[in-house]
Amino acid sequence: MNIMNYETVAFDEQKDALLILDQTKLPAEVKILRLTEQKNIWQAIYLLQVRGAPAIGVAAAFGLYLAAKNIRAATWKEFFPPFHAAKEYLNSARPTAVNLSWALNRMEKIAVDNQKKSVPEIKELLRKEAAAIKAEDIWMCRQIGEHGLTLLKDGDGILTHCNAGQLATSKYGTALAPIHLGRERGMNFKVFCDETRPLLQGVRLSAFELMADGVDTTVICDNMAAQVLKNGWINAVFVGCDRVAANGDACNKIGTSGVAILAKYYGVPFYVLGPTSTIDMSIDKGDEIVIEQRPAEEITEMWYRQRMAPQGVKVYNPAFDVVDHELIAGIVTEYGIARPPFRESLQEIFRKKFLG
Ligand code: MRU
């Protein structure tokens, strides 16, 4: 069993079911969930059975196709209201990663643009669009890998936070794509994975997939990052992102901002890697990004044999934080690397995307 050979999100065309590699069970157990009901798909996203910005976008796109398929409607007028309600429902699963609404809006646009067609034709177009979103995700990640690899040399030490690897996307990942691509080319890196409290994506997922790819992997608790940077073991920090604002402020897993501040102090370049679908040019600055708050139990009792916090204690559990753009050396996208000042360079990336 090599986790790199499993698909994070897949679609069973014969049986019309969404297949998800249940990430809450990793690394102990490889379990594939077969989902057809909206409630279960919503729950899989909320519970992080599927997680990582691009992967939840792909899962939601197939989820919305499944919702559309089950709508009994003869006309567009009958079809659209329940379809739109299903879209809003899936969109409510997690607020921060823009890829979720990006993928769902893209699906809705296909339906709206083709409303003159028959309902079965619209459903078929939706199935194709979801498959296209997944195929593009693979392409984008590979391109991010190519651009990110230009920032590394053989033998480099890299620090990463959370999991922005293959398990968070359809293939390769974003922050970990250059490492996987480098491995394909015979390169070796020393990767340090922050454990990533409270849900442990770094130790459970990044370490697991990097080791499966033969990467020299070391896990550290989040509070050890300063020591590792001070030791001089890190040449670059690579992290993913859930939403990037027009000024370059980048929202990612809670703890990322602290790593960026440490990297600046120790003079190590801090890179954010993500597809253009994660860049939200409608948001001017990071403080406009809605930060998901998660249940207290994730901190007080999950992962422990017994509860570790006194009963009744207050808990603050934001799932994400925002890295100030001034701490970021570059934002690596499928269309190249944006450098400061980001307002201009991100616009240039979108010019390349739309005008070629
Ligand atoms: O809460 P999660 O596990 O979905 O958070 C994931 C992250 O923060 C990732 O770094 C981000 O989504 C980028 S994934 C390519």
Short mmCIF file of C-alpha atoms and ligand atoms in Angstrom, two decimals:
data_model
loop_
_atom_site.label_atom_id
_atom_site.label_comp_id
_atom_site.label_asym_id
_atom_site.label_seq_id
_atom_site.Cartn_x
_atom_site.Cartn_y
_atom_site.Cartn_z
CA MET A 1 0.00 0.00 0.00
CA ASN A 2 1.46 3.33 -1.07
CA ILE A 3 -0.78 6.30 -0.31
CA MET A 4 0.60 8.13 -3.36
CA ASN A 5 -1.24 5.61 -5.57
CA TYR A 6 -4.65 6.47 -4.10
CA GLU A 7 -6.92 9.18 -5.43
CA THR A 8 -7.91 11.79 -2.84
CA VAL A 9 -11.24 12.45 -4.59
CA ALA A 10 -12.66 10.32 -7.40
CA PHE A 11 -15.97 9.74 -9.10
CA ASP A 12 -17.48 6.35 -9.87
CA GLU A 13 -19.04 6.94 -13.30
CA GLN A 14 -20.81 3.56 -13.37
CA LYS A 15 -22.51 3.90 -10.02
CA ASP A 16 -22.64 7.69 -9.82
CA ALA A 17 -20.94 7.99 -6.44
CA LEU A 18 -18.33 10.33 -4.97
CA LEU A 19 -15.31 8.42 -3.67
CA ILE A 20 -13.29 10.04 -0.92
CA LEU A 21 -10.14 8.83 0.78
CA ASP A 22 -11.16 9.35 4.43
CA GLN A 23 -8.36 11.56 5.78
CA THR A 24 -9.58 11.38 9.36
CA LYS A 25 -8.49 7.73 9.40
CA LEU A 26 -4.96 8.28 8.05
CA PRO A 27 -2.29 7.13 8.54
CA ALA A 28 -3.65 4.12 10.47
CA GLU A 29 -6.26 3.00 7.97
CA VAL A 30 -6.92 3.56 4.28
CA LYS A 31 -10.67 3.80 3.93
CA ILE A 32 -12.57 4.93 0.86
CA LEU A 33 -15.96 6.54 1.48
CA ARG A 34 -18.61 6.06 -1.20
CA LEU A 35 -21.01 9.01 -0.97
CA THR A 36 -24.20 9.79 -2.84
CA GLU A 37 -26.32 11.78 -0.35
CA GLN A 38 -25.93 15.55 0.04
CA LYS A 39 -25.98 15.34 3.83
CA ASN A 40 -23.08 12.87 3.81
CA ILE A 41 -21.06 14.94 1.34
CA TRP A 42 -21.60 18.09 3.43
CA GLN A 43 -20.52 16.18 6.51
CA ALA A 44 -17.42 14.73 4.79
CA ILE A 45 -16.30 18.30 4.02
CA TYR A 46 -17.18 19.66 7.47
CA LEU A 47 -15.48 16.79 9.31
CA LEU A 48 -12.35 17.07 7.11
CA GLN A 49 -12.75 13.55 5.74
CA VAL A 50 -11.94 15.40 2.56
CA ARG A 51 -9.92 18.53 3.18
CA GLY A 52 -7.44 20.94 1.63
CA ALA A 53 -8.75 23.83 -0.46
CA PRO A 54 -8.51 22.27 -3.97
CA ALA A 55 -9.79 18.83 -2.84
CA ILE A 56 -12.92 20.25 -1.23
CA GLY A 57 -13.62 22.21 -4.42
CA VAL A 58 -13.44 19.02 -6.50
CA ALA A 59 -15.54 17.04 -4.01
CA ALA A 60 -18.20 19.78 -3.90
CA ALA A 61 -18.35 19.95 -7.71
CA PHE A 62 -19.10 16.21 -7.96
CA GLY A 63 -21.45 16.60 -4.97
CA LEU A 64 -23.44 19.27 -6.79
CA TYR A 65 -23.62 17.10 -9.91
CA LEU A 66 -25.06 14.30 -7.76
CA ALA A 67 -27.63 16.71 -6.33
CA ALA A 68 -28.58 17.82 -9.86
CA LYS A 69 -28.87 14.24 -11.06
CA ASN A 70 -31.46 13.47 -8.38
CA ILE A 71 -33.65 16.50 -9.09
CA ARG A 72 -36.86 15.40 -10.78
CA ALA A 73 -37.68 18.30 -13.06
CA ALA A 74 -38.93 18.58 -16.62
CA THR A 75 -38.11 22.26 -17.10
CA TRP A 76 -35.37 24.73 -16.15
CA LYS A 77 -37.90 26.58 -13.96
CA GLU A 78 -38.46 23.44 -11.92
CA PHE A 79 -34.80 22.45 -11.95
CA PHE A 80 -33.05 25.67 -10.89
CA PRO A 81 -34.48 26.39 -7.37
CA PRO A 82 -33.57 22.98 -5.85
CA PHE A 83 -30.25 23.04 -7.72
CA HIS A 84 -29.38 26.47 -6.32
CA ALA A 85 -30.45 25.36 -2.82
CA ALA A 86 -28.13 22.32 -3.08
CA LYS A 87 -25.29 24.63 -4.11
CA GLU A 88 -25.86 26.93 -1.13
CA TYR A 89 -26.05 23.94 1.20
CA LEU A 90 -22.69 22.50 0.08
CA ASN A 91 -21.15 25.98 0.18
CA SER A 92 -22.07 26.29 3.85
CA ALA A 93 -19.84 23.36 4.88
CA ARG A 94 -16.66 25.44 5.33
CA PRO A 95 -16.36 29.23 4.89
CA THR A 96 -12.65 29.99 4.47
CA ALA A 97 -11.26 28.11 1.46
CA VAL A 98 -12.43 30.03 -1.60
CA ASN A 99 -12.06 26.93 -3.79
CA LEU A 100 -15.33 25.60 -2.39
CA SER A 101 -17.44 28.54 -3.60
CA TRP A 102 -15.25 28.92 -6.70
CA ALA A 103 -16.01 25.35 -7.83
CA LEU A 104 -19.71 25.59 -6.94
CA ASN A 105 -20.10 28.95 -8.74
CA ARG A 106 -18.42 27.46 -11.78
CA MET A 107 -20.90 24.56 -11.74
CA GLU A 108 -23.85 26.93 -11.36
CA LYS A 109 -22.61 29.07 -14.24
CA ILE A 110 -22.57 26.03 -16.55
CA ALA A 111 -26.19 25.32 -15.64
CA VAL A 112 -27.30 28.97 -16.02
CA ASP A 113 -25.45 29.46 -19.34
CA ASN A 114 -27.16 26.36 -20.74
CA GLN A 115 -30.64 26.86 -19.30
CA LYS A 116 -32.20 26.69 -22.78
CA LYS A 117 -31.05 23.07 -23.09
CA SER A 118 -33.08 20.11 -21.77
CA VAL A 119 -32.66 19.14 -18.11
CA PRO A 120 -30.90 15.82 -18.96
CA GLU A 121 -28.45 17.76 -21.17
CA ILE A 122 -27.76 20.23 -18.35
CA LYS A 123 -27.09 17.33 -15.96
CA GLU A 124 -24.62 15.82 -18.42
CA LEU A 125 -22.83 19.18 -18.78
CA LEU A 126 -22.57 19.39 -15.00
CA ARG A 127 -20.97 15.94 -14.82
CA LYS A 128 -18.43 17.00 -17.46
CA GLU A 129 -17.70 20.28 -15.65
CA ALA A 130 -16.96 18.50 -12.37
CA ALA A 131 -14.59 16.14 -14.20
CA ALA A 132 -12.93 19.17 -15.85
CA ILE A 133 -12.42 20.86 -12.47
CA LYS A 134 -10.62 17.75 -11.26
CA ALA A 135 -8.48 17.41 -14.41
CA GLU A 136 -7.51 21.09 -14.22
CA ASP A 137 -6.57 20.67 -10.56
CA ILE A 138 -4.03 18.01 -11.54
CA TRP A 139 -2.63 20.24 -14.28
CA MET A 140 -2.45 23.28 -11.98
CA CYS A 141 -0.65 21.38 -9.25
CA ARG A 142 1.91 20.05 -11.69
CA GLN A 143 2.56 23.56 -12.97
CA ILE A 144 2.88 24.87 -9.41
CA GLY A 145 5.37 22.06 -8.86
CA GLU A 146 7.39 23.14 -11.92
CA HIS A 147 7.54 26.79 -10.83
CA GLY A 148 8.17 25.90 -7.19
CA LEU A 149 11.03 23.60 -8.13
CA THR A 150 12.94 26.58 -9.59
CA LEU A 151 13.21 27.86 -5.99
CA LEU A 152 14.95 24.72 -4.72
CA LYS A 153 18.19 22.89 -5.20
CA ASP A 154 19.03 19.29 -4.51
CA GLY A 155 19.52 18.60 -0.81
CA ASP A 156 17.59 21.67 0.43
CA GLY A 157 15.80 21.71 3.78
CA ILE A 158 12.15 22.76 3.61
CA LEU A 159 9.72 23.54 6.40
CA THR A 160 6.01 23.05 5.75
CA HIS A 161 2.87 23.56 7.81
CA CYS A 162 -0.40 21.60 7.64
CA ASN A 163 -0.87 19.43 4.55
CA ALA A 164 -0.86 21.07 1.15
CA GLY A 165 0.18 17.89 -0.57
CA GLN A 166 -1.41 15.29 -2.79
CA LEU A 167 -3.91 14.51 -0.01
CA ALA A 168 -5.21 18.09 -0.24
CA THR A 169 -5.59 18.09 -4.02
CA SER A 170 -6.20 15.67 -6.90
CA LYS A 171 -2.48 14.98 -7.41
CA TYR A 172 0.96 16.37 -6.38
CA GLY A 173 -0.43 19.03 -4.03
CA THR A 174 0.58 22.68 -3.97
CA ALA A 175 3.24 23.32 -1.29
CA LEU A 176 4.47 19.74 -1.63
CA ALA A 177 4.21 19.59 -5.45
CA PRO A 178 7.80 20.76 -6.06
CA ILE A 179 9.03 18.10 -3.66
CA HIS A 180 7.06 15.29 -5.34
CA LEU A 181 8.08 16.53 -8.77
CA GLY A 182 11.70 16.80 -7.64
CA ARG A 183 11.52 13.21 -6.42
CA GLU A 184 10.31 12.10 -9.89
CA ARG A 185 13.52 13.71 -11.18
CA GLY A 186 15.77 12.00 -8.66
CA MET A 187 16.22 14.99 -6.32
CA ASN A 188 16.37 14.72 -2.55
CA PHE A 189 15.10 17.14 0.05
CA LYS A 190 14.96 17.22 3.82
CA VAL A 191 11.42 18.16 4.79
CA PHE A 192 10.35 19.24 8.26
CA CYS A 193 6.61 18.94 8.91
CA ASP A 194 4.98 20.99 11.63
CA GLU A 195 2.64 18.72 13.54
CA THR A 196 -0.14 21.33 12.99
CA ARG A 197 -2.31 21.46 16.08
CA PRO A 198 -5.11 20.85 16.66
CA LEU A 199 -6.01 18.48 13.81
CA LEU A 200 -2.48 17.21 13.13
CA GLN A 201 -2.55 17.42 9.33
CA GLY A 202 1.25 17.80 9.32
CA VAL A 203 2.13 14.72 11.30
CA ARG A 204 -0.73 12.51 10.10
CA LEU A 205 -0.88 13.51 6.43
CA SER A 206 2.18 15.43 5.17
CA ALA A 207 4.65 13.13 6.91
CA PHE A 208 2.73 10.10 5.63
CA GLU A 209 2.65 11.13 1.98
CA LEU A 210 6.24 12.43 1.97
CA MET A 211 7.58 9.21 3.44
CA ALA A 212 5.54 7.22 0.93
CA ASP A 213 7.37 9.20 -1.76
CA GLY A 214 10.76 8.39 -0.24
CA VAL A 215 11.40 11.91 1.11
CA ASP A 216 13.68 12.44 4.10
CA THR A 217 10.96 13.54 6.53
CA THR A 218 11.12 14.86 10.10
CA VAL A 219 8.10 15.82 12.18
CA ILE A 220 8.26 18.57 14.79
CA CYS A 221 5.72 20.02 17.19
CA ASP A 222 4.56 23.46 16.09
CA ASN A 223 6.52 25.13 18.89
CA MET A 224 9.82 23.71 17.56
CA ALA A 225 9.83 25.61 14.27
CA ALA A 226 11.94 28.46 15.70
CA GLN A 227 14.61 26.04 16.84
CA VAL A 228 14.76 24.29 13.47
CA LEU A 229 15.06 27.64 11.67
CA LYS A 230 17.70 28.85 14.13
CA ASN A 231 19.68 25.64 13.55
CA GLY A 232 20.01 26.71 9.92
CA TRP A 233 18.35 23.55 8.62
CA ILE A 234 15.77 25.31 6.46
CA ASN A 235 16.42 26.90 3.05
CA ALA A 236 12.79 27.76 2.32
CA VAL A 237 9.35 27.55 3.89
CA PHE A 238 6.64 26.21 1.58
CA VAL A 239 2.98 26.41 2.63
CA GLY A 240 -0.38 26.17 0.89
CA CYS A 241 -3.24 28.66 1.08
CA ASP A 242 -7.01 28.72 1.43
CA ARG A 243 -7.65 32.26 0.21
CA VAL A 244 -5.26 34.97 -0.96
CA ALA A 245 -6.42 38.60 -1.00
CA ALA A 246 -5.61 41.07 -3.80
CA ASN A 247 -2.81 42.64 -1.70
CA GLY A 248 -1.09 39.24 -1.23
CA ASP A 249 -2.23 38.56 2.34
CA ALA A 250 -2.52 34.77 2.45
CA CYS A 251 -4.88 32.79 4.65
CA ASN A 252 -3.83 29.26 5.54
CA LYS A 253 -4.03 26.74 8.39
CA ILE A 254 -3.80 28.22 11.88
CA GLY A 255 -0.15 28.60 12.83
CA THR A 256 1.07 29.57 9.37
CA SER A 257 1.34 33.23 10.29
CA GLY A 258 3.64 32.41 13.22
CA VAL A 259 5.91 30.38 10.94
CA ALA A 260 6.10 33.31 8.50
CA ILE A 261 7.12 35.69 11.31
CA LEU A 262 9.83 33.26 12.45
CA ALA A 263 11.09 32.75 8.90
CA LYS A 264 11.43 36.53 8.45
CA TYR A 265 13.40 36.78 11.70
CA TYR A 266 15.80 34.03 10.65
CA GLY A 267 16.10 35.32 7.06
CA VAL A 268 14.54 32.27 5.41
CA PRO A 269 12.30 32.91 2.37
CA PHE A 270 8.64 32.12 2.97
CA TYR A 271 6.64 30.99 -0.09
CA VAL A 272 2.91 30.46 -0.48
CA LEU A 273 1.94 27.97 -3.17
CA GLY A 274 -1.59 27.76 -4.57
CA PRO A 275 -3.64 27.76 -7.77
CA THR A 276 -5.24 30.95 -9.08
CA SER A 277 -8.59 29.46 -7.96
CA THR A 278 -7.39 30.21 -4.40
CA ILE A 279 -6.67 33.87 -5.18
CA ASP A 280 -9.73 35.97 -4.42
CA MET A 281 -9.22 39.32 -6.15
CA SER A 282 -12.62 40.45 -4.83
CA ILE A 283 -11.07 40.63 -1.36
CA ASP A 284 -8.77 43.59 -0.91
CA LYS A 285 -6.96 42.60 2.30
CA GLY A 286 -6.61 39.53 4.49
CA ASP A 287 -8.64 40.90 7.38
CA GLU A 288 -11.78 40.65 5.20
CA ILE A 289 -11.43 36.85 5.04
CA VAL A 290 -13.96 34.92 7.13
CA ILE A 291 -12.08 32.61 9.49
CA GLU A 292 -13.76 29.31 10.31
CA GLN A 293 -14.15 28.63 14.05
CA ARG A 294 -14.11 24.94 14.99
CA PRO A 295 -15.46 23.00 18.00
CA ALA A 296 -13.62 23.23 21.34
CA GLU A 297 -13.30 19.42 21.60
CA GLU A 298 -10.66 19.45 18.85
CA ILE A 299 -8.34 21.10 21.38
CA THR A 300 -9.56 19.74 24.70
CA GLU A 301 -10.09 16.04 24.03
CA MET A 302 -9.58 14.86 20.49
CA TRP A 303 -6.39 12.71 20.18
CA TYR A 304 -6.11 12.25 23.97
CA ARG A 305 -7.07 9.12 25.94
CA GLN A 306 -8.85 11.42 28.35
CA ARG A 307 -9.85 15.06 28.32
CA MET A 308 -6.81 17.31 28.88
CA ALA A 309 -8.48 20.62 29.68
CA PRO A 310 -10.43 21.52 32.79
CA GLN A 311 -14.18 21.23 32.32
CA GLY A 312 -15.75 24.56 31.50
CA VAL A 313 -12.55 26.29 30.34
CA LYS A 314 -13.00 28.77 27.48
CA VAL A 315 -11.51 27.66 24.15
CA TYR A 316 -10.58 29.71 21.09
CA ASN A 317 -10.18 27.48 18.03
CA PRO A 318 -9.80 29.40 14.75
CA ALA A 319 -8.98 27.01 11.91
CA PHE A 320 -6.97 29.53 9.87
CA ASP A 321 -4.87 32.67 10.15
CA VAL A 322 -3.66 35.27 7.69
CA VAL A 323 -0.01 35.80 6.76
CA ASP A 324 0.75 39.45 6.19
CA HIS A 325 1.92 39.98 2.58
CA GLU A 326 5.07 41.72 3.86
CA LEU A 327 6.31 38.37 5.17
CA ILE A 328 5.89 36.56 1.84
CA ALA A 329 8.78 36.23 -0.63
CA GLY A 330 6.59 34.86 -3.43
CA ILE A 331 3.21 33.35 -4.30
CA VAL A 332 3.71 30.37 -6.59
CA THR A 333 0.79 29.74 -8.98
CA GLU A 334 0.26 27.61 -12.07
CA TYR A 335 1.02 30.73 -14.16
CA GLY A 336 4.30 31.60 -12.47
CA ILE A 337 5.62 33.20 -9.31
CA ALA A 338 4.15 36.49 -8.12
CA ARG A 339 6.68 38.63 -6.23
CA PRO A 340 6.12 41.75 -4.14
CA PRO A 341 4.45 44.14 -4.72
CA PHE A 342 1.62 41.62 -4.97
CA ARG A 343 -1.16 43.98 -6.08
CA GLU A 344 0.64 44.34 -9.42
CA SER A 345 2.16 40.87 -9.70
CA LEU A 346 -1.11 39.02 -8.92
CA GLN A 347 -2.87 41.08 -11.58
CA GLU A 348 -0.12 40.11 -13.99
CA ILE A 349 -0.69 36.42 -13.12
CA PHE A 350 -4.40 36.81 -13.99
CA ARG A 351 -3.49 38.62 -17.22
CA LYS A 352 -1.40 35.58 -18.17
CA LYS A 353 -4.26 33.27 -17.22
CA PHE A 354 -6.89 35.03 -19.29
CA LEU A 355 -4.85 36.46 -22.16
CA GLY A 356 -2.18 33.79 -22.46
O1 MRU B 1 -8.48 22.57 7.50
P1 MRU B 1 -7.75 22.00 6.33
O2 MRU B 1 -6.99 20.77 6.65
O3 MRU B 1 -8.66 21.85 5.12
O4 MRU B 1 -6.70 23.14 5.98
C1 MRU B 1 -5.89 22.95 4.86
C2 MRU B 1 -4.87 23.99 4.65
O5 MRU B 1 -4.79 24.95 5.36
C3 MRU B 1 -4.03 23.84 3.42
O6 MRU B 1 -2.75 24.37 3.63
C4 MRU B 1 -4.71 24.58 2.26
O7 MRU B 1 -6.05 24.19 2.14
C5 MRU B 1 -4.01 24.36 0.97
S1 MRU B 1 -4.23 22.72 0.37
C6 MRU B 1 -3.42 22.59 -1.12
#
